Amino acid sequence: MTQAPQILLQHHLKKLRLPTFQGEYAKQAQICAAENKDHIQYLARLCEMELIDRERRMIERRIKAAKFPSTKSLDSFDFKIIPSLNKPLTMDLARCDYIDRRENIIALGPSGTGKTHIALGLGLAACQRGLKVRFTTAAALVHDLIEAQDERRLQRLQKHLTSQNLLIIDELGFVPLSKSGAELLFEVISQCYERGSIIITSNLPFDEWTEVFGSERLTGALLDRLTHHVHILEMNGESYRLKHSRKSRQ
């Protein structure tokens, strides 16, 4: 290939946003020639490589946008340590069909039993299927909502949160909420109701959620929405982190 056509081809591929095609066409031409592949097989191979790489980049973007504190998969969770957790249900949820049905997940259990790990694993599975995910703690979300309200950009933040296929709210119950914070969190959950799915992790049973929200009326309305279409993951037992630490030292 002469220099001018090669430069022109690279220009066109860049304009068409085909970076894998651009980086591989010369190499794959040599490989396909050696394998006696025709031009259709050559182009099909390049297209397949571009699609695979494009999907990989899309997943990476979704994971970055989700703002996970760390990337954890369900494959790395030791279900034997928390026997109360329904493994078949959890692995079925990783298929993300519940998101198509706009259903919610609530993981309940004492501190350290792996609720955040499960939430991160389900969030990662959703990203790998090309879905929009946002991870936050309850305290951080309320802080962001109050700050946005003060700066008159609350509607923009609410729109961003409700545009997600999956909103993960971790550690509900660790910190009591102010009246305004509880009302703002309730509003977000109400807006997400039947538009997308929500995962909530909490160290408190439902009958103690009033202590967090400070109002029986608000708590009742919140639970009514969350539990309308819900999967409950019971994660009771000794600290997963403690058991896992002991196991890794043996």
PDB file of C-alpha atoms in Angstrom:
ATOM      1  CA  MET A   1       0.000   0.000   0.000  1.00  0.00           C
ATOM      2  CA  THR A   2       1.405   3.386  -0.980  1.00  0.00           C
ATOM      3  CA  GLN A   3       1.743   6.108   1.642  1.00  0.00           C
ATOM      4  CA  ALA A   4      -1.072   8.400   0.411  1.00  0.00           C
ATOM      5  CA  PRO A   5      -3.872   5.776   0.355  1.00  0.00           C
ATOM      6  CA  GLN A   6      -2.723   4.508   3.754  1.00  0.00           C
ATOM      7  CA  ILE A   7      -2.924   7.995   5.268  1.00  0.00           C
ATOM      8  CA  LEU A   8      -6.344   8.502   3.688  1.00  0.00           C
ATOM      9  CA  LEU A   9      -7.595   5.162   5.035  1.00  0.00           C
ATOM     10  CA  GLN A  10      -6.387   5.980   8.543  1.00  0.00           C
ATOM     11  CA  HIS A  11      -8.120   9.348   8.312  1.00  0.00           C
ATOM     12  CA  HIS A  12     -11.407   7.729   7.279  1.00  0.00           C
ATOM     13  CA  LEU A  13     -11.199   5.087  10.029  1.00  0.00           C
ATOM     14  CA  LYS A  14     -10.531   7.780  12.622  1.00  0.00           C
ATOM     15  CA  LYS A  15     -13.522   9.801  11.392  1.00  0.00           C
ATOM     16  CA  LEU A  16     -15.680   6.682  11.517  1.00  0.00           C
ATOM     17  CA  ARG A  17     -14.407   6.011  15.071  1.00  0.00           C
ATOM     18  CA  LEU A  18     -13.050   2.550  14.325  1.00  0.00           C
ATOM     19  CA  PRO A  19      -9.853   2.488  16.442  1.00  0.00           C
ATOM     20  CA  THR A  20      -9.487  -1.309  16.516  1.00  0.00           C
ATOM     21  CA  PHE A  21     -10.032  -1.488  12.753  1.00  0.00           C
ATOM     22  CA  GLN A  22      -7.402   1.229  12.340  1.00  0.00           C
ATOM     23  CA  GLY A  23      -4.877  -0.511  14.564  1.00  0.00           C
ATOM     24  CA  GLU A  24      -5.376  -4.022  13.175  1.00  0.00           C
ATOM     25  CA  TYR A  25      -6.103  -3.781   9.432  1.00  0.00           C
ATOM     26  CA  ALA A  26      -2.470  -4.112   8.259  1.00  0.00           C
ATOM     27  CA  LYS A  27      -1.638  -6.944  10.667  1.00  0.00           C
ATOM     28  CA  GLN A  28      -4.837  -8.842   9.912  1.00  0.00           C
ATOM     29  CA  ALA A  29      -4.261  -8.424   6.152  1.00  0.00           C
ATOM     30  CA  GLN A  30      -0.979 -10.300   6.496  1.00  0.00           C
ATOM     31  CA  ILE A  31      -2.519 -12.971   8.715  1.00  0.00           C
ATOM     32  CA  CYS A  32      -5.515 -13.509   6.410  1.00  0.00           C
ATOM     33  CA  ALA A  33      -3.239 -13.652   3.353  1.00  0.00           C
ATOM     34  CA  ALA A  34      -1.124 -16.336   5.042  1.00  0.00           C
ATOM     35  CA  GLU A  35      -4.292 -18.256   5.965  1.00  0.00           C
ATOM     36  CA  ASN A  36      -5.658 -17.873   2.421  1.00  0.00           C
ATOM     37  CA  LYS A  37      -8.750 -15.978   3.649  1.00  0.00           C
ATOM     38  CA  ASP A  38     -10.739 -13.966   1.104  1.00  0.00           C
ATOM     39  CA  HIS A  39     -11.651 -10.294   1.482  1.00  0.00           C
ATOM     40  CA  ILE A  40     -15.043 -11.087   3.038  1.00  0.00           C
ATOM     41  CA  GLN A  41     -13.429 -13.175   5.784  1.00  0.00           C
ATOM     42  CA  TYR A  42     -10.797 -10.466   6.280  1.00  0.00           C
ATOM     43  CA  LEU A  43     -13.434  -7.749   6.735  1.00  0.00           C
ATOM     44  CA  ALA A  44     -15.588  -9.984   8.938  1.00  0.00           C
ATOM     45  CA  ARG A  45     -12.630 -10.603  11.239  1.00  0.00           C
ATOM     46  CA  LEU A  46     -11.884  -6.890  11.531  1.00  0.00           C
ATOM     47  CA  CYS A  47     -15.545  -6.091  12.206  1.00  0.00           C
ATOM     48  CA  GLU A  48     -15.722  -8.760  14.900  1.00  0.00           C
ATOM     49  CA  MET A  49     -12.587  -7.401  16.578  1.00  0.00           C
ATOM     50  CA  GLU A  50     -14.010  -3.870  16.485  1.00  0.00           C
ATOM     51  CA  LEU A  51     -17.304  -4.981  18.033  1.00  0.00           C
ATOM     52  CA  ILE A  52     -15.584  -6.940  20.810  1.00  0.00           C
ATOM     53  CA  ASP A  53     -13.323  -4.020  21.652  1.00  0.00           C
ATOM     54  CA  ARG A  54     -16.221  -1.564  21.499  1.00  0.00           C
ATOM     55  CA  GLU A  55     -18.195  -3.662  23.982  1.00  0.00           C
ATOM     56  CA  ARG A  56     -15.157  -3.814  26.282  1.00  0.00           C
ATOM     57  CA  ARG A  57     -14.769  -0.023  26.198  1.00  0.00           C
ATOM     58  CA  MET A  58     -18.493   0.438  26.825  1.00  0.00           C
ATOM     59  CA  ILE A  59     -18.329  -1.790  29.920  1.00  0.00           C
ATOM     60  CA  GLU A  60     -15.291   0.116  31.188  1.00  0.00           C
ATOM     61  CA  ARG A  61     -17.177   3.402  30.774  1.00  0.00           C
ATOM     62  CA  ARG A  62     -20.211   2.015  32.616  1.00  0.00           C
ATOM     63  CA  ILE A  63     -18.037   0.803  35.503  1.00  0.00           C
ATOM     64  CA  LYS A  64     -16.279   4.163  35.755  1.00  0.00           C
ATOM     65  CA  ALA A  65     -19.590   6.056  35.668  1.00  0.00           C
ATOM     66  CA  ALA A  66     -21.031   3.815  38.407  1.00  0.00           C
ATOM     67  CA  LYS A  67     -18.460   5.192  40.895  1.00  0.00           C
ATOM     68  CA  PHE A  68     -17.947   1.881  42.658  1.00  0.00           C
ATOM     69  CA  PRO A  69     -15.616   2.224  45.684  1.00  0.00           C
ATOM     70  CA  SER A  70     -14.007  -1.018  44.478  1.00  0.00           C
ATOM     71  CA  THR A  71     -14.745  -3.568  41.763  1.00  0.00           C
ATOM     72  CA  LYS A  72     -15.951  -6.886  43.143  1.00  0.00           C
ATOM     73  CA  SER A  73     -17.674  -9.764  41.412  1.00  0.00           C
ATOM     74  CA  LEU A  74     -20.004 -12.396  42.823  1.00  0.00           C
ATOM     75  CA  ASP A  75     -17.440 -15.017  41.789  1.00  0.00           C
ATOM     76  CA  SER A  76     -15.156 -13.789  44.579  1.00  0.00           C
ATOM     77  CA  PHE A  77     -17.861 -14.002  47.266  1.00  0.00           C
ATOM     78  CA  ASP A  78     -17.650 -17.056  49.544  1.00  0.00           C
ATOM     79  CA  PHE A  79     -21.296 -18.048  49.943  1.00  0.00           C
ATOM     80  CA  LYS A  80     -20.372 -20.823  52.409  1.00  0.00           C
ATOM     81  CA  ILE A  81     -19.475 -18.207  55.006  1.00  0.00           C
ATOM     82  CA  ILE A  82     -23.019 -16.706  54.957  1.00  0.00           C
ATOM     83  CA  PRO A  83     -25.318 -19.764  54.705  1.00  0.00           C
ATOM     84  CA  SER A  84     -28.437 -17.617  55.243  1.00  0.00           C
ATOM     85  CA  LEU A  85     -27.879 -15.974  51.862  1.00  0.00           C
ATOM     86  CA  ASN A  86     -29.863 -17.605  49.061  1.00  0.00           C
ATOM     87  CA  LYS A  87     -27.105 -18.339  46.535  1.00  0.00           C
ATOM     88  CA  PRO A  88     -29.345 -19.569  43.665  1.00  0.00           C
ATOM     89  CA  LEU A  89     -31.479 -16.411  43.945  1.00  0.00           C
ATOM     90  CA  THR A  90     -28.408 -14.163  44.107  1.00  0.00           C
ATOM     91  CA  MET A  91     -26.822 -15.749  41.037  1.00  0.00           C
ATOM     92  CA  ASP A  92     -30.150 -15.557  39.183  1.00  0.00           C
ATOM     93  CA  LEU A  93     -30.348 -11.842  40.016  1.00  0.00           C
ATOM     94  CA  ALA A  94     -26.920 -11.417  38.390  1.00  0.00           C
ATOM     95  CA  ARG A  95     -28.653 -12.095  35.048  1.00  0.00           C
ATOM     96  CA  CYS A  96     -30.311  -8.678  35.571  1.00  0.00           C
ATOM     97  CA  ASP A  97     -33.799  -9.746  34.489  1.00  0.00           C
ATOM     98  CA  TYR A  98     -35.129  -8.024  37.608  1.00  0.00           C
ATOM     99  CA  ILE A  99     -33.942  -4.704  36.146  1.00  0.00           C
ATOM    100  CA  ASP A 100     -36.001  -5.302  33.005  1.00  0.00           C
ATOM    101  CA  ARG A 101     -38.984  -5.853  35.321  1.00  0.00           C
ATOM    102  CA  ARG A 102     -38.153  -2.728  37.419  1.00  0.00           C
ATOM    103  CA  GLU A 103     -37.844  -4.805  40.590  1.00  0.00           C
ATOM    104  CA  ASN A 104     -35.811  -3.919  43.679  1.00  0.00           C
ATOM    105  CA  ILE A 105     -33.368  -5.751  45.950  1.00  0.00           C
ATOM    106  CA  ILE A 106     -32.911  -5.214  49.678  1.00  0.00           C
ATOM    107  CA  ALA A 107     -29.979  -6.900  51.435  1.00  0.00           C
ATOM    108  CA  LEU A 108     -30.414  -7.055  55.216  1.00  0.00           C
ATOM    109  CA  GLY A 109     -27.962  -8.210  57.840  1.00  0.00           C
ATOM    110  CA  PRO A 110     -25.488  -7.168  60.530  1.00  0.00           C
ATOM    111  CA  SER A 111     -22.395  -5.175  59.730  1.00  0.00           C
ATOM    112  CA  GLY A 112     -19.629  -7.105  58.017  1.00  0.00           C
ATOM    113  CA  THR A 113     -21.735  -9.858  56.453  1.00  0.00           C
ATOM    114  CA  GLY A 114     -20.864  -8.930  52.861  1.00  0.00           C
ATOM    115  CA  LYS A 115     -23.885  -6.853  51.853  1.00  0.00           C
ATOM    116  CA  THR A 116     -21.742  -4.266  50.064  1.00  0.00           C
ATOM    117  CA  HIS A 117     -19.822  -7.024  48.244  1.00  0.00           C
ATOM    118  CA  ILE A 118     -23.097  -8.495  46.970  1.00  0.00           C
ATOM    119  CA  ALA A 119     -24.356  -5.061  45.907  1.00  0.00           C
ATOM    120  CA  LEU A 120     -21.085  -4.361  44.087  1.00  0.00           C
ATOM    121  CA  GLY A 121     -21.217  -7.760  42.389  1.00  0.00           C
ATOM    122  CA  LEU A 122     -24.764  -7.197  41.162  1.00  0.00           C
ATOM    123  CA  GLY A 123     -23.822  -3.685  40.056  1.00  0.00           C
ATOM    124  CA  LEU A 124     -20.843  -5.003  38.106  1.00  0.00           C
ATOM    125  CA  ALA A 125     -23.047  -7.628  36.429  1.00  0.00           C
ATOM    126  CA  ALA A 126     -25.420  -4.859  35.338  1.00  0.00           C
ATOM    127  CA  CYS A 127     -22.528  -2.804  33.900  1.00  0.00           C
ATOM    128  CA  GLN A 128     -21.353  -5.854  31.965  1.00  0.00           C
ATOM    129  CA  ARG A 129     -24.775  -5.986  30.325  1.00  0.00           C
ATOM    130  CA  GLY A 130     -24.491  -2.389  29.223  1.00  0.00           C
ATOM    131  CA  LEU A 131     -26.846  -0.967  31.842  1.00  0.00           C
ATOM    132  CA  LYS A 132     -26.430   2.397  33.592  1.00  0.00           C
ATOM    133  CA  VAL A 133     -25.547   1.970  37.256  1.00  0.00           C
ATOM    134  CA  ARG A 134     -24.852   4.443  40.069  1.00  0.00           C
ATOM    135  CA  PHE A 135     -23.438   3.398  43.449  1.00  0.00           C
ATOM    136  CA  THR A 136     -23.554   5.570  46.567  1.00  0.00           C
ATOM    137  CA  THR A 137     -23.938   5.275  50.317  1.00  0.00           C
ATOM    138  CA  ALA A 138     -27.129   6.583  51.905  1.00  0.00           C
ATOM    139  CA  ALA A 139     -25.172   9.231  53.835  1.00  0.00           C
ATOM    140  CA  ALA A 140     -23.280  10.418  50.731  1.00  0.00           C
ATOM    141  CA  LEU A 141     -26.461  10.526  48.653  1.00  0.00           C
ATOM    142  CA  VAL A 142     -28.306  12.622  51.236  1.00  0.00           C
ATOM    143  CA  HIS A 143     -25.292  14.947  51.500  1.00  0.00           C
ATOM    144  CA  ASP A 144     -25.249  15.359  47.695  1.00  0.00           C
ATOM    145  CA  LEU A 145     -29.002  16.000  47.597  1.00  0.00           C
ATOM    146  CA  ILE A 146     -28.868  18.669  50.315  1.00  0.00           C
ATOM    147  CA  GLU A 147     -25.870  20.316  48.646  1.00  0.00           C
ATOM    148  CA  ALA A 148     -27.625  20.273  45.275  1.00  0.00           C
ATOM    149  CA  GLN A 149     -30.728  21.791  46.827  1.00  0.00           C
ATOM    150  CA  ASP A 150     -28.656  24.596  48.373  1.00  0.00           C
ATOM    151  CA  GLU A 151     -26.984  25.245  45.015  1.00  0.00           C
ATOM    152  CA  ARG A 152     -30.263  25.116  43.072  1.00  0.00           C
ATOM    153  CA  ARG A 153     -29.288  22.100  40.986  1.00  0.00           C
ATOM    154  CA  LEU A 154     -31.424  19.517  42.788  1.00  0.00           C
ATOM    155  CA  GLN A 155     -33.611  18.840  39.769  1.00  0.00           C
ATOM    156  CA  ARG A 156     -30.558  18.093  37.634  1.00  0.00           C
ATOM    157  CA  LEU A 157     -29.205  15.602  40.197  1.00  0.00           C
ATOM    158  CA  GLN A 158     -32.602  13.952  40.578  1.00  0.00           C
ATOM    159  CA  LYS A 159     -32.868  13.607  36.810  1.00  0.00           C
ATOM    160  CA  HIS A 160     -29.422  11.968  36.702  1.00  0.00           C
ATOM    161  CA  LEU A 161     -30.340   9.495  39.462  1.00  0.00           C
ATOM    162  CA  THR A 162     -33.695   8.561  37.939  1.00  0.00           C
ATOM    163  CA  SER A 163     -32.069   8.010  34.525  1.00  0.00           C
ATOM    164  CA  GLN A 164     -30.080   5.073  35.910  1.00  0.00           C
ATOM    165  CA  ASN A 165     -31.186   1.531  35.204  1.00  0.00           C
ATOM    166  CA  LEU A 166     -29.911   0.577  38.659  1.00  0.00           C
ATOM    167  CA  LEU A 167     -29.365   2.822  41.695  1.00  0.00           C
ATOM    168  CA  ILE A 168     -27.436   1.202  44.561  1.00  0.00           C
ATOM    169  CA  ILE A 169     -27.836   2.804  47.993  1.00  0.00           C
ATOM    170  CA  ASP A 170     -25.428   1.227  50.464  1.00  0.00           C
ATOM    171  CA  GLU A 171     -25.341   1.380  54.265  1.00  0.00           C
ATOM    172  CA  LEU A 172     -28.836   2.660  54.960  1.00  0.00           C
ATOM    173  CA  GLY A 173     -29.187   2.811  58.731  1.00  0.00           C
ATOM    174  CA  PHE A 174     -25.593   3.529  59.688  1.00  0.00           C
ATOM    175  CA  VAL A 175     -26.347   7.231  60.143  1.00  0.00           C
ATOM    176  CA  PRO A 176     -29.711   8.741  61.221  1.00  0.00           C
ATOM    177  CA  LEU A 177     -31.026  11.213  58.666  1.00  0.00           C
ATOM    178  CA  SER A 178     -32.186  14.767  59.228  1.00  0.00           C
ATOM    179  CA  LYS A 179     -35.819  15.527  58.442  1.00  0.00           C
ATOM    180  CA  SER A 180     -34.892  17.297  55.196  1.00  0.00           C
ATOM    181  CA  GLY A 181     -32.401  14.557  54.273  1.00  0.00           C
ATOM    182  CA  ALA A 182     -34.993  11.826  54.845  1.00  0.00           C
ATOM    183  CA  GLU A 183     -37.533  13.678  52.717  1.00  0.00           C
ATOM    184  CA  LEU A 184     -35.036  14.179  49.874  1.00  0.00           C
ATOM    185  CA  LEU A 185     -34.053  10.497  49.926  1.00  0.00           C
ATOM    186  CA  PHE A 186     -37.721   9.504  49.926  1.00  0.00           C
ATOM    187  CA  GLU A 187     -38.314  11.747  46.921  1.00  0.00           C
ATOM    188  CA  VAL A 188     -35.494  10.117  44.937  1.00  0.00           C
ATOM    189  CA  ILE A 189     -36.737   6.606  45.724  1.00  0.00           C
ATOM    190  CA  SER A 190     -40.284   7.645  44.778  1.00  0.00           C
ATOM    191  CA  GLN A 191     -39.035   9.064  41.466  1.00  0.00           C
ATOM    192  CA  CYS A 192     -37.108   5.851  40.718  1.00  0.00           C
ATOM    193  CA  TYR A 193     -40.124   3.698  41.611  1.00  0.00           C
ATOM    194  CA  GLU A 194     -41.091   1.577  38.592  1.00  0.00           C
ATOM    195  CA  ARG A 195     -38.742   3.601  36.351  1.00  0.00           C
ATOM    196  CA  GLY A 196     -35.628   1.674  37.292  1.00  0.00           C
ATOM    197  CA  SER A 197     -34.373  -0.724  39.949  1.00  0.00           C
ATOM    198  CA  ILE A 198     -32.890   0.037  43.356  1.00  0.00           C
ATOM    199  CA  ILE A 199     -30.588  -2.038  45.544  1.00  0.00           C
ATOM    200  CA  ILE A 200     -30.495  -1.045  49.206  1.00  0.00           C
ATOM    201  CA  THR A 201     -28.257  -2.581  51.852  1.00  0.00           C
ATOM    202  CA  SER A 202     -29.052  -2.065  55.525  1.00  0.00           C
ATOM    203  CA  ASN A 203     -27.879  -3.346  58.886  1.00  0.00           C
ATOM    204  CA  LEU A 204     -31.352  -2.699  60.330  1.00  0.00           C
ATOM    205  CA  PRO A 205     -34.516  -4.825  60.057  1.00  0.00           C
ATOM    206  CA  PHE A 206     -37.502  -3.060  58.520  1.00  0.00           C
ATOM    207  CA  ASP A 207     -39.159  -2.374  61.874  1.00  0.00           C
ATOM    208  CA  GLU A 208     -36.173  -0.219  62.877  1.00  0.00           C
ATOM    209  CA  TRP A 209     -36.076   1.934  59.731  1.00  0.00           C
ATOM    210  CA  THR A 210     -38.232   4.532  61.478  1.00  0.00           C
ATOM    211  CA  GLU A 211     -35.180   5.327  63.627  1.00  0.00           C
ATOM    212  CA  VAL A 212     -33.341   6.349  60.435  1.00  0.00           C
ATOM    213  CA  PHE A 213     -36.115   8.342  58.778  1.00  0.00           C
ATOM    214  CA  GLY A 214     -37.596   9.743  61.988  1.00  0.00           C
ATOM    215  CA  SER A 215     -41.186   9.369  60.786  1.00  0.00           C
ATOM    216  CA  GLU A 216     -43.497   6.357  60.744  1.00  0.00           C
ATOM    217  CA  ARG A 217     -45.506   7.900  57.926  1.00  0.00           C
ATOM    218  CA  LEU A 218     -42.453   8.477  55.731  1.00  0.00           C
ATOM    219  CA  THR A 219     -40.974   5.050  56.532  1.00  0.00           C
ATOM    220  CA  GLY A 220     -44.261   3.315  55.744  1.00  0.00           C
ATOM    221  CA  ALA A 221     -44.607   5.107  52.408  1.00  0.00           C
ATOM    222  CA  LEU A 222     -40.981   4.309  51.533  1.00  0.00           C
ATOM    223  CA  LEU A 223     -41.302   0.613  52.353  1.00  0.00           C
ATOM    224  CA  ASP A 224     -44.575   0.464  50.434  1.00  0.00           C
ATOM    225  CA  ARG A 225     -42.742   1.530  47.274  1.00  0.00           C
ATOM    226  CA  LEU A 226     -39.560  -0.466  47.830  1.00  0.00           C
ATOM    227  CA  THR A 227     -41.259  -3.750  48.725  1.00  0.00           C
ATOM    228  CA  HIS A 228     -43.933  -3.662  45.999  1.00  0.00           C
ATOM    229  CA  HIS A 229     -41.633  -5.604  43.654  1.00  0.00           C
ATOM    230  CA  VAL A 230     -38.714  -6.768  45.780  1.00  0.00           C
ATOM    231  CA  HIS A 231     -36.199  -9.534  46.362  1.00  0.00           C
ATOM    232  CA  ILE A 232     -35.023  -9.785  49.987  1.00  0.00           C
ATOM    233  CA  LEU A 233     -31.516 -11.108  50.599  1.00  0.00           C
ATOM    234  CA  GLU A 234     -31.152 -12.217  54.219  1.00  0.00           C
ATOM    235  CA  MET A 235     -27.511 -12.028  55.269  1.00  0.00           C
ATOM    236  CA  ASN A 236     -27.469 -12.922  58.934  1.00  0.00           C
ATOM    237  CA  GLY A 237     -24.539 -14.424  60.789  1.00  0.00           C
ATOM    238  CA  GLU A 238     -21.052 -13.692  62.013  1.00  0.00           C
ATOM    239  CA  SER A 239     -19.018 -11.062  60.189  1.00  0.00           C
ATOM    240  CA  TYR A 240     -18.116 -12.213  56.670  1.00  0.00           C
ATOM    241  CA  ARG A 241     -14.942 -10.119  56.813  1.00  0.00           C
ATOM    242  CA  LEU A 242     -13.853 -11.765  60.082  1.00  0.00           C
ATOM    243  CA  LYS A 243     -14.573 -15.291  58.843  1.00  0.00           C
ATOM    244  CA  HIS A 244     -12.907 -14.631  55.489  1.00  0.00           C
ATOM    245  CA  SER A 245      -9.849 -13.235  57.261  1.00  0.00           C
ATOM    246  CA  ARG A 246      -9.614 -16.344  59.463  1.00  0.00           C
ATOM    247  CA  LYS A 247     -10.052 -18.644  56.461  1.00  0.00           C
ATOM    248  CA  SER A 248      -7.338 -16.883  54.450  1.00  0.00           C
ATOM    249  CA  ARG A 249      -4.867 -17.305  57.332  1.00  0.00           C
ATOM    250  CA  GLN A 250      -5.451 -21.034  57.640  1.00  0.00           C
TER     251      GLN A 250
END
